[in-house]
Coordinates of C-alpha atoms and ligand atoms in Angstrom, one line a residue:
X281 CA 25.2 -18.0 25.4
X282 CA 26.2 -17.3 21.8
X283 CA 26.9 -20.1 19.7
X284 CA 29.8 -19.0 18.1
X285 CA 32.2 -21.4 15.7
X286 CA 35.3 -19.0 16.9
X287 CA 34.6 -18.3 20.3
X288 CA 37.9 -16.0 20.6
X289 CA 35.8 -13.4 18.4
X290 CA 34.2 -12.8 22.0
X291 CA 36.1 -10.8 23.9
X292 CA 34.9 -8.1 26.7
X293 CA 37.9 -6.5 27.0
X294 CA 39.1 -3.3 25.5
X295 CA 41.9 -3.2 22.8
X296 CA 44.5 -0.8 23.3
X297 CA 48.1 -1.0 21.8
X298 CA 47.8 -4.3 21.0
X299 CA 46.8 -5.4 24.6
X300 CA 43.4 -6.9 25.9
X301 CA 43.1 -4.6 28.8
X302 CA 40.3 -3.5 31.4
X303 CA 39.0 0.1 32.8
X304 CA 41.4 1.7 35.5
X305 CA 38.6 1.4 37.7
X306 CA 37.6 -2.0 37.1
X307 CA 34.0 -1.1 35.8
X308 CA 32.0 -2.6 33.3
X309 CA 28.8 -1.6 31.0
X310 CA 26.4 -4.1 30.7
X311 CA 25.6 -5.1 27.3
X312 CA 22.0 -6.2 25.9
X313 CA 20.4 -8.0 23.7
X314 CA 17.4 -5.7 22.3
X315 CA 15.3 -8.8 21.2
X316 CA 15.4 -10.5 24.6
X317 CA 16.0 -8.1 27.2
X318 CA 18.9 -10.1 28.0
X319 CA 22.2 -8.9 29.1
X320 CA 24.9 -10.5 26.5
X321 CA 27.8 -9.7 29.0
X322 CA 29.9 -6.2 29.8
X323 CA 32.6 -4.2 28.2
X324 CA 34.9 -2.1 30.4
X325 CA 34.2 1.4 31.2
X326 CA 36.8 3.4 30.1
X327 CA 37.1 7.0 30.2
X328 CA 39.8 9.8 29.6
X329 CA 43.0 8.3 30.7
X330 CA 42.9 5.2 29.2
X331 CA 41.6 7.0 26.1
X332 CA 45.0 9.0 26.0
X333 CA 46.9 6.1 26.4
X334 CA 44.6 5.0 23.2
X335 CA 46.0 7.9 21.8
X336 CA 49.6 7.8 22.8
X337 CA 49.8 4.5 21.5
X338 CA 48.8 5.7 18.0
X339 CA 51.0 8.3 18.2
X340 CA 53.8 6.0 18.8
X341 CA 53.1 3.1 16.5
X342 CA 52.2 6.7 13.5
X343 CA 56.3 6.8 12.1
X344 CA 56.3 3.3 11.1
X345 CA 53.1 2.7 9.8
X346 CA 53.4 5.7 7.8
X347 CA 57.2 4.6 6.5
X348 CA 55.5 1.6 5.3
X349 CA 54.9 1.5 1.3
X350 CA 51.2 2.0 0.6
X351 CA 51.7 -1.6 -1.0
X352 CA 52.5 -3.3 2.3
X353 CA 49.7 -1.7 4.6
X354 CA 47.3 -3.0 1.7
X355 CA 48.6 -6.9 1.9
X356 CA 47.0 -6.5 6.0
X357 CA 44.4 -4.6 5.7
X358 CA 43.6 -7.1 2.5
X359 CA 44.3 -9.9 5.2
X360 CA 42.0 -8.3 7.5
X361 CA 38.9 -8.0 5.0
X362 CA 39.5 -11.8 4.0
X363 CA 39.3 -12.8 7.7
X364 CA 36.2 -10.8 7.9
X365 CA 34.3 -13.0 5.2
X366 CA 35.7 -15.9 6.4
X367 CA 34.1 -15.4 10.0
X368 CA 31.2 -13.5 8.7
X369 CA 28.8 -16.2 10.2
X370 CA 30.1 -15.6 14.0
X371 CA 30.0 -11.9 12.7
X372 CA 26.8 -11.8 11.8
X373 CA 25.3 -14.0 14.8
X374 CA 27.5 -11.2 17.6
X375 CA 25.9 -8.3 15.5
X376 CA 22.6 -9.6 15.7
X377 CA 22.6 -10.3 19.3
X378 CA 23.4 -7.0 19.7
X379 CA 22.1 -4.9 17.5
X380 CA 18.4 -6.8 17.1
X381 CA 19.1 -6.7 12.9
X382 CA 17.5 -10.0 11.1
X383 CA 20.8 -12.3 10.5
X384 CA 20.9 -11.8 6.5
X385 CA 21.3 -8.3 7.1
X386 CA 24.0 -8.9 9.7
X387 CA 25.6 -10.6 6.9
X388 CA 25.2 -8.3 4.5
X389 CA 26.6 -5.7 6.7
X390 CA 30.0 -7.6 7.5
X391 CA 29.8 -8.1 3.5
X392 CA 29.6 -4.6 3.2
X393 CA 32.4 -4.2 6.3
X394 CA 34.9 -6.4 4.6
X395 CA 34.4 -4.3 1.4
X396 CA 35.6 -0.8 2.8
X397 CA 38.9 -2.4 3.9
X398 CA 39.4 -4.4 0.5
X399 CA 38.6 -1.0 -1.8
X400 CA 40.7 1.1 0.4
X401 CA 43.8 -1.6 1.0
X402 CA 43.7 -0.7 -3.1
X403 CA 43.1 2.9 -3.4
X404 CA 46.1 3.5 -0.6
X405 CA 48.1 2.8 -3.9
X406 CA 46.6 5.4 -5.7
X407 CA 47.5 8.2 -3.7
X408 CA 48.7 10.7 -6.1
X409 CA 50.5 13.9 -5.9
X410 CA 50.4 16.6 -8.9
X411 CA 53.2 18.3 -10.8
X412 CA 52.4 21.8 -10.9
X413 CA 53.5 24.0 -14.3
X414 CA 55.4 26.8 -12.7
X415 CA 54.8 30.2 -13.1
X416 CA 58.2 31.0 -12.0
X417 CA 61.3 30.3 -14.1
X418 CA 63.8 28.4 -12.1
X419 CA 61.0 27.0 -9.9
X420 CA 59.2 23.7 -9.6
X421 CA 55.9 23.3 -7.8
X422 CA 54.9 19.6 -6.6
X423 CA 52.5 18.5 -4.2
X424 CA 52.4 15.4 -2.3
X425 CA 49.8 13.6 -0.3
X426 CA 50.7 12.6 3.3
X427 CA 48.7 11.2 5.8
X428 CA 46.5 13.6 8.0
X429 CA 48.4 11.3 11.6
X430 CA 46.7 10.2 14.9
X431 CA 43.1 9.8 13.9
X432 CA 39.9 9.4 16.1
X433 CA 36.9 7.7 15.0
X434 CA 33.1 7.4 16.7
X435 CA 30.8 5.5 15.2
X436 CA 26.9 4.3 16.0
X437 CA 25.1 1.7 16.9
X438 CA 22.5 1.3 13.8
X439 CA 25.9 -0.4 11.7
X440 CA 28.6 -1.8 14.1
X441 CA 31.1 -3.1 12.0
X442 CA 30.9 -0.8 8.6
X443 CA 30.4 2.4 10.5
X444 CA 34.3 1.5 11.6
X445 CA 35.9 -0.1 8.6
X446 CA 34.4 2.8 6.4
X447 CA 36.3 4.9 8.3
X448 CA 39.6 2.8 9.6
X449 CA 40.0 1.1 6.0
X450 CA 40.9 4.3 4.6
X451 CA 42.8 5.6 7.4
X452 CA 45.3 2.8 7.3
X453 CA 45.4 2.9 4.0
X454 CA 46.4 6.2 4.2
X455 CA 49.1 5.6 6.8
X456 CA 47.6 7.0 9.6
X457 CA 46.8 5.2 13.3
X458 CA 43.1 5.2 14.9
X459 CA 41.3 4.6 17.9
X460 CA 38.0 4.1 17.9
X461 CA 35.1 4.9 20.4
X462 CA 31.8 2.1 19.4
X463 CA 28.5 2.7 20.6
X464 CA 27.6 1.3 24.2
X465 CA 24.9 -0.7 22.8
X466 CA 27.3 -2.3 20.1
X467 CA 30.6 -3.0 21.0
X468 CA 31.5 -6.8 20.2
X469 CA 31.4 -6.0 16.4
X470 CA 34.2 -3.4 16.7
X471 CA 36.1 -5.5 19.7
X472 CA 36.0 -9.0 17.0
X473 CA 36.9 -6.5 14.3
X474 CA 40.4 -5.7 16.8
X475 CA 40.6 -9.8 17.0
X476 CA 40.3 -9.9 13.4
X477 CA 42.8 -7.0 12.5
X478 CA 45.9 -8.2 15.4
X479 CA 45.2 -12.1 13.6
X480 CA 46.0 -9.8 10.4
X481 CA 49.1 -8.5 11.5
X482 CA 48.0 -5.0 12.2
X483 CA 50.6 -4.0 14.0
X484 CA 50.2 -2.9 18.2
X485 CA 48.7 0.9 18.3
X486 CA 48.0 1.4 14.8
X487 CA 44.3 0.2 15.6
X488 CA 42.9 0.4 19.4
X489 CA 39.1 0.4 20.5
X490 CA 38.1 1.9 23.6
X491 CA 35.1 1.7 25.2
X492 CA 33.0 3.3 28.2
X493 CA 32.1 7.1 28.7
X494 CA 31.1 8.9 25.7
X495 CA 31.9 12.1 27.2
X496 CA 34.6 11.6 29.0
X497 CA 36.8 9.7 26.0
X498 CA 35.2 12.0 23.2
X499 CA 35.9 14.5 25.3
X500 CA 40.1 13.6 25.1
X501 CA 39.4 12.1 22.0
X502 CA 38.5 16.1 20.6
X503 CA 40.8 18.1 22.8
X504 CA 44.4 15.7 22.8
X505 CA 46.5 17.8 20.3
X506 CA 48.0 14.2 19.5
X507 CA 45.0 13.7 17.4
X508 CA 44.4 15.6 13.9
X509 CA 41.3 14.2 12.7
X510 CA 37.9 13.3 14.3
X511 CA 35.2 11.1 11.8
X512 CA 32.1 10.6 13.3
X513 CA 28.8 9.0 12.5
X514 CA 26.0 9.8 14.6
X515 CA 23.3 12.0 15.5
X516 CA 23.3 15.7 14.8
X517 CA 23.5 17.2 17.9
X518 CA 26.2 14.9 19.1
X519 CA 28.5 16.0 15.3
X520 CA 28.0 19.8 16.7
X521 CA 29.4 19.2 19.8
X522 CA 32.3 17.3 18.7
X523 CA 33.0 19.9 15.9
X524 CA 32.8 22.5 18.9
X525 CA 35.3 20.7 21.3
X526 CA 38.1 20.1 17.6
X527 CA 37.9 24.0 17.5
X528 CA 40.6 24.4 20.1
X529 CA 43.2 22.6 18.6
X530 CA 41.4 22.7 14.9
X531 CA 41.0 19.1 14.0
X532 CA 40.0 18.4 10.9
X533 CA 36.7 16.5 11.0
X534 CA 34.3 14.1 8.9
X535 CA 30.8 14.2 9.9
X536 CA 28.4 11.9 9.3
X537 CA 24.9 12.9 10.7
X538 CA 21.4 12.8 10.6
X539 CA 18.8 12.7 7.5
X540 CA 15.7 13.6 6.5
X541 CA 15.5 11.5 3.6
X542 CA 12.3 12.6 1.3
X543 CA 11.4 10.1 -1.4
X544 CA 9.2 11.4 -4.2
X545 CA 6.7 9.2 -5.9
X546 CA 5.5 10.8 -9.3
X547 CA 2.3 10.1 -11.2
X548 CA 4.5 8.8 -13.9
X549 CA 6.6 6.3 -11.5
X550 CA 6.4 2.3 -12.0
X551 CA 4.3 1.9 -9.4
X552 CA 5.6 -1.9 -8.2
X553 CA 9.2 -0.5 -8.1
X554 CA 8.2 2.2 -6.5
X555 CA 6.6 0.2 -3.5
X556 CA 10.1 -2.4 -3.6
X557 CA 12.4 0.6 -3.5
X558 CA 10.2 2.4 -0.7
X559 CA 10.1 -1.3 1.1
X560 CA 14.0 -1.4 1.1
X561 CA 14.9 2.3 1.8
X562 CA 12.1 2.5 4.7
X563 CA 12.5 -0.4 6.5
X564 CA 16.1 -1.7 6.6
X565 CA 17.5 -2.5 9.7
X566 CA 14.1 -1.8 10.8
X567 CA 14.1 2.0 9.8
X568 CA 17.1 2.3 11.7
X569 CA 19.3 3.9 8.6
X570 CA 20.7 7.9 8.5
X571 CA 19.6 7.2 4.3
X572 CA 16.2 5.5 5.8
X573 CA 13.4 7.4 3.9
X574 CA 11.9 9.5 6.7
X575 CA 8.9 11.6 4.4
X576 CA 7.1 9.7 1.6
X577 CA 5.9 12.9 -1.1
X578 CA 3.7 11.1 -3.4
X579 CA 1.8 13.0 -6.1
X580 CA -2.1 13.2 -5.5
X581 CA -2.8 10.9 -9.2
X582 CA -1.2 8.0 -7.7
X583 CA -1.8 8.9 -3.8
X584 CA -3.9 6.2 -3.2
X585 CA -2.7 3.1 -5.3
X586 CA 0.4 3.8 -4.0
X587 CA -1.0 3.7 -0.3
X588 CA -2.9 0.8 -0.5
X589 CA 0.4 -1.4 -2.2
X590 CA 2.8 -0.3 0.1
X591 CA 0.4 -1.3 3.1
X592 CA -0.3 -4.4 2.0
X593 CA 3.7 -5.1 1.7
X594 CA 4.4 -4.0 4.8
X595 CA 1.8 -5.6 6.5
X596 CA 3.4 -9.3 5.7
X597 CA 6.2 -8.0 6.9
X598 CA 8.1 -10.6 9.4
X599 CA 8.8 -9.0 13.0
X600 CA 10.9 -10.7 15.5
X601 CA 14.4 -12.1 16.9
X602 CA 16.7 -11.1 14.1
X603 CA 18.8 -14.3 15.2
X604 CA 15.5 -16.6 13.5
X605 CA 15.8 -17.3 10.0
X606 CA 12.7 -15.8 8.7
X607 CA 12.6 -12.2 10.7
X608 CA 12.5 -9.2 8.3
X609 CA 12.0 -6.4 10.7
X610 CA 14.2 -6.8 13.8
X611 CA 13.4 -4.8 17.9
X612 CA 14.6 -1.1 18.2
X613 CA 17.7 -0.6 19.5
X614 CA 16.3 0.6 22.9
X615 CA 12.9 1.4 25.1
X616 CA 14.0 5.8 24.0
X617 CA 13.6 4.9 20.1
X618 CA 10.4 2.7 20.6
X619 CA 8.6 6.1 22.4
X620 CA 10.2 8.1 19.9
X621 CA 8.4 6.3 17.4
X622 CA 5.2 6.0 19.7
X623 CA 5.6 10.2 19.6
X624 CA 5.6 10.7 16.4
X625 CA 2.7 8.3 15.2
X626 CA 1.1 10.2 18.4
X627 CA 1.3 13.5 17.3
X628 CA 0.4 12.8 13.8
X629 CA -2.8 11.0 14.4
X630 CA -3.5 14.5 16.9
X631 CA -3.1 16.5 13.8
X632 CA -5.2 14.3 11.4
X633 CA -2.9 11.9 10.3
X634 CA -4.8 8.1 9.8
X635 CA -2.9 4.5 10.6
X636 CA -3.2 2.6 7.3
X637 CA -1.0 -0.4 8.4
X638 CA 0.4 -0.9 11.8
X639 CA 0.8 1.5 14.3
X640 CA 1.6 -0.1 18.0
X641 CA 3.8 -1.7 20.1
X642 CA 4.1 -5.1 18.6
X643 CA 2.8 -8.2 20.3
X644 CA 6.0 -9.4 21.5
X645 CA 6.5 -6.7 23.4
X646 CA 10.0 -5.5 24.5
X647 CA 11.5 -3.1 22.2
X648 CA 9.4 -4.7 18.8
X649 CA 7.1 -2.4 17.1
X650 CA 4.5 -3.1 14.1
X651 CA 5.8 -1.7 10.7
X652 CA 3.6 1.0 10.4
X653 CA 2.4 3.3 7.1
X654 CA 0.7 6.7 7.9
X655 CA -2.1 8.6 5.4
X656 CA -2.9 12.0 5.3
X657 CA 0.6 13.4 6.6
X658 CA 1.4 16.9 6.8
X659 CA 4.0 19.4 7.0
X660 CA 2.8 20.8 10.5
X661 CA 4.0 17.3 12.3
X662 CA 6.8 16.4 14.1
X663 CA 7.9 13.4 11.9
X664 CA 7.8 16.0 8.7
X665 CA 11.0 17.7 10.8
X666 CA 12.9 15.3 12.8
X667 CA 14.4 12.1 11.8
X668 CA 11.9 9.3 13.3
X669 CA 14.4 6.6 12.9
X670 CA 12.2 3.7 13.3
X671 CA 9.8 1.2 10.8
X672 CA 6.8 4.0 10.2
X673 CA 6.2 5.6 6.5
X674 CA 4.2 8.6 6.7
X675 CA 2.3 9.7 3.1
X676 CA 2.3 13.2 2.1
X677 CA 0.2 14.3 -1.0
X678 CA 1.5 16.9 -3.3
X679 CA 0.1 18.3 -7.0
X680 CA 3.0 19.4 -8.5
X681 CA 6.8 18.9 -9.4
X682 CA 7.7 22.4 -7.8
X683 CA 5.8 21.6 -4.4
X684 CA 7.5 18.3 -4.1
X685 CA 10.9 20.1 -5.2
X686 CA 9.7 22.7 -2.2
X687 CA 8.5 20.1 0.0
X688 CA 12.0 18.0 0.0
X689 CA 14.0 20.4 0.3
X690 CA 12.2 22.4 3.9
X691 CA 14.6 20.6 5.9
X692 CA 18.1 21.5 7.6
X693 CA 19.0 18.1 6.4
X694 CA 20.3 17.3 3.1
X695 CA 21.8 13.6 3.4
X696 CA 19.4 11.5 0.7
X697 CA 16.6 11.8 -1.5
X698 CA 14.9 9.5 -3.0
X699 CA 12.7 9.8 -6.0
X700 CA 10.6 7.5 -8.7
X701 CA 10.0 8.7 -12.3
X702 CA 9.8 7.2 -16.1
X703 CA 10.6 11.1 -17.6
X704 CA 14.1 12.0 -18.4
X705 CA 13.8 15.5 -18.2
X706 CA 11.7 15.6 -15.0
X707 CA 15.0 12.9 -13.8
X708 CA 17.5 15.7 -14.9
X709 CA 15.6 18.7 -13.3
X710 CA 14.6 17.5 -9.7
X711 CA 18.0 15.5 -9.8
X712 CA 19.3 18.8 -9.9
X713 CA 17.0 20.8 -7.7
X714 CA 16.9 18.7 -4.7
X715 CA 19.6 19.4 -1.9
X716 CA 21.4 16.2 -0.8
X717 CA 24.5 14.8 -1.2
X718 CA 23.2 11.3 -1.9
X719 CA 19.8 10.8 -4.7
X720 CA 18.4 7.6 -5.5
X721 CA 16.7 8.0 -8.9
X722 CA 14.4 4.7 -9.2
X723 CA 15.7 2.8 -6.6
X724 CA 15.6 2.5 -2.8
X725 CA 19.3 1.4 -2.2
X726 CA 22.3 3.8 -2.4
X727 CA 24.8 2.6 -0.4
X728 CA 28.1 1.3 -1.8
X729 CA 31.6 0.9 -1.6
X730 CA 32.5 2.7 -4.7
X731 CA 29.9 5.5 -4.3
X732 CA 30.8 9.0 -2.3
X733 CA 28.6 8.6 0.9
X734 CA 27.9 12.2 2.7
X735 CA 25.4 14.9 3.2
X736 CA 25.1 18.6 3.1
X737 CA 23.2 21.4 5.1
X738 CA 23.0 20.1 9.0
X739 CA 23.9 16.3 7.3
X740 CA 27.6 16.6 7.8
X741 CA 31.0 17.4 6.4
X742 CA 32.9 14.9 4.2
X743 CA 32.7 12.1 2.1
X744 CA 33.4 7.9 2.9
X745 CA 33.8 5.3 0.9
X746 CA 34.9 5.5 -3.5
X747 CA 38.3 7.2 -4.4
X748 CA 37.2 10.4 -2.4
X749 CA 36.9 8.6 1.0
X750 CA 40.8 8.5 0.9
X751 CA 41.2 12.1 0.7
X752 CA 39.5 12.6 4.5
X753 CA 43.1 10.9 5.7
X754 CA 45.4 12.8 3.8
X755 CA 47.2 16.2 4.0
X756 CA 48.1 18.2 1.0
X757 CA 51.8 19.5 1.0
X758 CA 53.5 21.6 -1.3
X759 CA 56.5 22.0 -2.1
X760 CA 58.4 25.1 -3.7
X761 CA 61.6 24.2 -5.2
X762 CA 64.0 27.2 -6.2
X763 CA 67.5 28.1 -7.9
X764 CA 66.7 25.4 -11.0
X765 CA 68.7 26.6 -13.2
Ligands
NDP1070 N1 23.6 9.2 11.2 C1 23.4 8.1 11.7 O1 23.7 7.1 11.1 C2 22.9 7.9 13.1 C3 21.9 8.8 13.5 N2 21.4 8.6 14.7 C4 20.4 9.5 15.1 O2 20.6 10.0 16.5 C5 19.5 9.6 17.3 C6 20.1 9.2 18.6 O3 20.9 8.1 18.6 P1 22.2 7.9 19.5 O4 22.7 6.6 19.6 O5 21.9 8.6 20.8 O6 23.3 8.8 18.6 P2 24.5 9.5 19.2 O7 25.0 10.5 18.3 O8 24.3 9.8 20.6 O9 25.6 8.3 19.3 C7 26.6 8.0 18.3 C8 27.9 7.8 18.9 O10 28.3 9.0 19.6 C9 28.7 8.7 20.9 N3 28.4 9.9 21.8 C10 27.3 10.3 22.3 N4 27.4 11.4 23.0 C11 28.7 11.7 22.9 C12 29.5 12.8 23.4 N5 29.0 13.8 24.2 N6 30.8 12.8 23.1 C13 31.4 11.9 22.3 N7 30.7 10.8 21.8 C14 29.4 10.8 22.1 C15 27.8 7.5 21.2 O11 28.4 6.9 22.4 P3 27.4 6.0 23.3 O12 26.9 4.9 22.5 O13 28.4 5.6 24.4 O14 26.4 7.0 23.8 C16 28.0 6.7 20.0 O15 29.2 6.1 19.9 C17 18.9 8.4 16.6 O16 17.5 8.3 17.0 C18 19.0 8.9 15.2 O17 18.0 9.8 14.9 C19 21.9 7.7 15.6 C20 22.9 6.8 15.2 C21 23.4 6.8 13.9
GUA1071 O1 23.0 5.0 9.0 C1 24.1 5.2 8.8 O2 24.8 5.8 9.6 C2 24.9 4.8 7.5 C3 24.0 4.0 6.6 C4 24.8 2.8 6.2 C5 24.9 2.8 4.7 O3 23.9 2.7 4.1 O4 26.0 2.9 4.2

């Protein structure tokens, strides 16, 4: 059982309308602990008609939320944030268990949770219109901001609790409602968040969490005309579909999807920071990261020293139960991502690929796997294209700046990049030629509140988090006023 200080953070039921409530039908998903194997208890399984009610809910609760100044939605959702750091130890200990992340990272990410709903309970005040000069005499021209309505939000498994509040903060700031759909694997950080949010006086509807079939309540979630916005993190393929099913009654939508994150090391890099940003952006949350680096470009000159250091770092490494104080590298979420990584390592060795660190199934067993760096990559395997999502760095070797310019962007992804260099201008030019929404220039860690977060290409559609994560919820609306005389 989980030792937890607040115990009533716990709860495996579904929040809907303000209401602890259970599936129609009664059933349950069982939910696991990927470090033990063992089950951490059940979460009703909802589908389409409770998802509606979800939905009608927010639809009902939308008039008075949206009535309410943008000054008193922020003293909640301000609440709300607060609670979040003051029970960010039971936080972190729930996501752990469920999510297999090493406890200081749990931590971090409620940290990094409780910041989307403090910046956005301030930036709701900011929400401008414009004064248009008129080209018309006798005519004004004004345009005001309103909230988009009834959102719908689903979010992954790789950050429970951010993945939500990066997405509700601003949404409530903005004065809409929103239900969201968690991932199966992680639902008890988005069902303590609900506790956390009703103890902050967010009122009945305005926030609901459903969970169960994916299908059947994305499916309701996309096609209910109640809803006008659907933001989603998540894989690729899953974002195209959902787009696909918001064409009928033309949602607007946020994507959030995969990566293919390159990360450039030139001969002219500091080596060590290299090796400490290529440590951070590899192997958080145990490679488990959409801005994880998935290709590692470094430039022939340096090749080697490069190899050899980053090995050596990775190998001392600390794999195990994320709940222990000492783990660095947590379990997979699942058996499917451990063979997904076992595939890819597979298929590059096959094509000529050597292990320099790692490489197996980890001793524990269960879903653990060795942090692993690859030499002697190339563009003709199958981690070079998809996103591996797992702890294995795979070296490729280039000459020039033009191949590795080349090399980063052959991809239909364009979420991060990553690259090391001491030279301003060569800074300026690949900053400018690589094709990603996100580039960390000497350094491995992009993610921030204040920052735009979003890709381009097949990466998805929309901004989150910083002053433009607002715009997502809002509407534009202009107005045309005549007969000033
Ligand atoms: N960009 C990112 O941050 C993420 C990328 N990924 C990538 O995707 C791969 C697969 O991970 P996976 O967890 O399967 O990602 P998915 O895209 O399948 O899951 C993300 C969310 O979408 C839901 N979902 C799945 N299918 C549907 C559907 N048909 N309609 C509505 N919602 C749906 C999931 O629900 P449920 O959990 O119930 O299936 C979950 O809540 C990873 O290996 C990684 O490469 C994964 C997670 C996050
Ligand atoms: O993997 C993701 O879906 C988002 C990464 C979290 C972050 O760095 O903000």
């Amino acid at each position: 059982m989980l030792k937890l200080k607040d115990k009533g953070l716990f709860h495996q039921l579904c929040f809907i309308n303000g209401a602890w409530t259970g599936a129609d039908s009664g059933e349950t998903v069982d939910v696991m602990n990927p470090a033990t194997g063992e089950k951490l208890g059940t979460v009703p399984k909802m589908g389409g008609a409770e998802a509606r009610r979800a939905i009608e809910a927010a639809h009902a609760a939308l008039p008075s939320w949206r009535a309410r100044t943008a000054q008193e939605r922020s003293v909640i959702i301000r609440r709300w944030a607060d609670l979040l750091l003051e029970h960010q130890d039971d936080l972190a200990v729930l996501m752990t268990a469920e999510q297999g992340k090493p406890l200081a990272e749990a931590r971090g990410e409620t940290v990094y949770a409780a910041s989307f709903l403090e910046w956005f309970a301030e930036e709701g005040k900011r929400v401008y219109g414009d004064v248009i000069p008129s080209d018309q005499a006798g005519k004004r021209i004004v345009v005001l901001k309103e909230p988009v309505g009834v959102c719908a939000a689903i979010t992954p498994w790789n950050f429970p609790s951010a993945m939500i509040t990066r997405k509700v903060g601003p949404a409530l700031a903005a004065g809409c409602t929103i239900v969201v759909k968690p991932a199966t694997a992680t639902p008890y950080s988005a069902l303590a968040l609900a506790v956390l949010a009703q103890r902050a006086g967010v009122p009945e509807g305005v926030f609901s969490v459903v969970t169960g079939s994916a299908a059947a309540i994305g499916g309701e979630m996309t096609g209910n005309p109640l809803v006008r916005k659907l933001t989603f993190t998540g894989s690729t393929e899953v974002g195209k579909k959902l787009m696909a099913q918001c064409a009928g009654t033309v949602k607007k939508v946020s994507l959030e999807l995969g990566g293919n994150a390159p990360f450039i090391v030139f001969d002219d890099a500091d080596l060590d920071a290299a090796v400490e940003g290529a440590l951070i952006s590899k192997y958080r949350n145990t490679g488990q990261t959409c801005v994880c680096t998935n290709r590692f470009l470094v430039q022939e000159g340096i090749y080697d020293r490069f190899a050899e250091k980053l090995a050596q770092s990775v190998a001392q490494l600390k794999v195990g139960d994320g709940l222990k104080g000492e783990t660095q590298q947590g379990p997979l979420i699942d058996m499917a991502a451990v063979e997904k990584v076992e595939e890819h390592i597979g298929d590059a060795l096959s094509k000529g690929a050597r292990v320099v660190t790692g490489g197996n199934r980890h001793a524990l067993g269960g879903c653990f796997f060795e942090p692993t760096v690859l030499a002697g990559v190339t563009p003709e395997m199958h981690i070079a294209r998809e996103e591996t999502f797992g702890p294995v760095a795979p070296l490729f070797r280039f000459s020039t700046e033009e191949e590795a310019v080349r090399l980063a962007n052959d991809t239909e992804f364009g979420l991060c990049a990553y690259f090391y260099s001491r030279d301003v201008t060569r800074v300026w030019r690949v900053a400018e030629a690589i094709e990603s929404g996100i580039i960390g220039i000497n350094t491995g860690l992009i993610s921030t509140v204040v920052a735009p977060f979003g890709g381009i290409k097949e990466s998805g559609i929309g901004r989150e988090g910083s002053r433009y994560g607002i715009e997502e919820f809002l509407e534009i609306k202009y107005l045309c006023i005549g007969g000033i005389r």
